XYZ file of C-alpha atoms in Angstrom:
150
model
C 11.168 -8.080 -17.670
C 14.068 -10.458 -16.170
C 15.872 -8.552 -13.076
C 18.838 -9.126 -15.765
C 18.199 -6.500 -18.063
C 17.921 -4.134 -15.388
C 21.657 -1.719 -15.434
C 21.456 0.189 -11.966
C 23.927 3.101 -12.431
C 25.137 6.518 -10.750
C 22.883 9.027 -11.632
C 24.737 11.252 -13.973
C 24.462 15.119 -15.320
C 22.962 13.445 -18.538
C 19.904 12.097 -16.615
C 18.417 14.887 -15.841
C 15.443 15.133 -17.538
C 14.470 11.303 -17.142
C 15.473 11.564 -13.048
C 12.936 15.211 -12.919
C 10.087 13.135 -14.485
C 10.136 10.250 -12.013
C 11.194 12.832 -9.007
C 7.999 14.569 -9.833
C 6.081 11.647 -10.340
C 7.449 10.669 -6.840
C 6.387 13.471 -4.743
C 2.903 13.070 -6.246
C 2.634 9.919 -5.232
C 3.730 11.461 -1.821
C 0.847 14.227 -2.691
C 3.703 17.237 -1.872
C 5.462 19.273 -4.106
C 8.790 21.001 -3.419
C 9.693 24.352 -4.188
C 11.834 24.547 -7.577
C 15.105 25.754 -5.610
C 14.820 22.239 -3.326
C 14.677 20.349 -6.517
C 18.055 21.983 -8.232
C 19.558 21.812 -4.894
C 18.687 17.854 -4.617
C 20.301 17.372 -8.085
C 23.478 19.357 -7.509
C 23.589 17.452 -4.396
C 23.324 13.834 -6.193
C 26.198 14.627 -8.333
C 28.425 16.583 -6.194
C 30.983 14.563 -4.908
C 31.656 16.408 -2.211
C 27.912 15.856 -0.650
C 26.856 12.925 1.253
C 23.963 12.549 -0.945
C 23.886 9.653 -3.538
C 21.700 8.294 -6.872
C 21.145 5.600 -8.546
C 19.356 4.909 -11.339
C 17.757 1.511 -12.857
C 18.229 1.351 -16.592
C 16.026 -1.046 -19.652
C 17.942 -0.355 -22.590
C 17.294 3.688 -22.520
C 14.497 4.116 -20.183
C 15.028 5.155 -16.298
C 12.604 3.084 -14.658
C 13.561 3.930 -11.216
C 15.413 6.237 -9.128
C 16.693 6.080 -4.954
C 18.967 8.793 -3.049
C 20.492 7.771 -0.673
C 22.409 9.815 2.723
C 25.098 8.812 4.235
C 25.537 10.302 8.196
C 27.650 9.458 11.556
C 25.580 8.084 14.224
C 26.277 7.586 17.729
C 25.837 4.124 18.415
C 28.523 2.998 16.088
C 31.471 4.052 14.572
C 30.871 3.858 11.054
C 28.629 5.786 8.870
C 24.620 4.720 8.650
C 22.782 4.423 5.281
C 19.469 6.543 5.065
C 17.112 5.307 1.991
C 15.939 8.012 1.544
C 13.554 8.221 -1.580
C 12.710 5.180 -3.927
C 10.847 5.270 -6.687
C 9.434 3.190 -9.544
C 7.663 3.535 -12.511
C 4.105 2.684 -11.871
C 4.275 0.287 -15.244
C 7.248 -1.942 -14.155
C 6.059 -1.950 -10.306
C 6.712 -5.578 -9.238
C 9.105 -6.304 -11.980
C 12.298 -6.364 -9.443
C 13.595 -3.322 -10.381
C 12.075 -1.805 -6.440
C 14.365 -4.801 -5.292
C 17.986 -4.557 -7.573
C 17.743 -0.347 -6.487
C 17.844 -1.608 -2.838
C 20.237 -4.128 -3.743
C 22.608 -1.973 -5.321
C 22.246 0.550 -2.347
C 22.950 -2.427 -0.060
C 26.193 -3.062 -1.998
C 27.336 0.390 -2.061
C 26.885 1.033 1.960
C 28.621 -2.407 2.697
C 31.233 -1.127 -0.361
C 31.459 2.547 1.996
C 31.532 0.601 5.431
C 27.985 1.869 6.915
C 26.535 0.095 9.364
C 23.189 -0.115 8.470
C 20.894 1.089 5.522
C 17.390 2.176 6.945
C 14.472 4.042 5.434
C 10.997 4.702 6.534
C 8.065 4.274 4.104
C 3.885 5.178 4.574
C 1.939 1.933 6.568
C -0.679 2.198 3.929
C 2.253 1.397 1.508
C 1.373 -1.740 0.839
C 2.418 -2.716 -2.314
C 5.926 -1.596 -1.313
C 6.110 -3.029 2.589
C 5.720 -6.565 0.796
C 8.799 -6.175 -0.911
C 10.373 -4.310 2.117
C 9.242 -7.199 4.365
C 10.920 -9.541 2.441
C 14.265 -7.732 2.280
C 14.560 -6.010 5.360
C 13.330 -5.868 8.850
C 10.600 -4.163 10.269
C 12.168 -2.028 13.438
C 9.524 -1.111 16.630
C 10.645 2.083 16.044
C 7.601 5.098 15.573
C 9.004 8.200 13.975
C 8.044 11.756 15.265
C 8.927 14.995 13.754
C 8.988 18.854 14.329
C 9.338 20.842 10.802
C 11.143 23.735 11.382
């Protein structure tokens, strides 16, 4: 596969069924699963313009290959909106193809296209298949993330 034939696109209403099969697919690669009512709420959210919550697809001929969502938020050490990655997924069969690298390229376009700042995301260490592509297209911060679920 040539990065050429690769369409990235909006998610749309239509996608639904090809976007739930790689979601799933995504959290268990994550090993979680989400109650059924965070899912639907996640979709409405990707199409609801209203929502700060974005997704693209990446498209061979009819087949969604891979999916990212994307947040944008204020921050206070700027005064534009940040870019938070937030999921990225792709196939397992086209892994390495460049379709990992046109969904963060298109995500890069559409923060610079929205004025953010910055796009950021945080991904497993043990990722490693990923973190080589990461390393190559972003930087690695110092930065160790804690967290409190609530």
């Amino acid at each position: 596969m040539k990065n050429t034939s690769i369409k990235i696109a909006p998610l749309s209403k239509a996608d639904y069924d090809s976007w739930l099969n790689l979601w799933q697919r995504y959290l268990a690669f994550y090993e979680t699963s989400l109650p059924l009512r965070t899912t639907d709420t996640t979709w409405r959210n990707l199409l609801d313009n209203n929502a700060p919550i974005y997704g693209f697809g990446a498209w061979q001929d009819d087949t969604l290959l891979g999916i990212t969502h994307v947040v944008l938020h204020p921050n206070t050490w700027n005064t534009t909106e940040c870019c938070y990655l937030e999921d990225l997924y792709v196939s397992e069969a086209v892994r390495g193809q460049g379709v990992g690298r046109a969904l963060i390229e298109q995500v890069y376009d559409f923060a610079n296209k929205k004025n953010c700042n910055r796009v950021y995301w945080t991904t497993q260490e043990a990722n490693t298949t990923a973190r080589k592509l990461y390393d190559v297209i972003a930087s690695q911060t110092d930065m160790v993330q804690y967290r409190q679920n609530l």
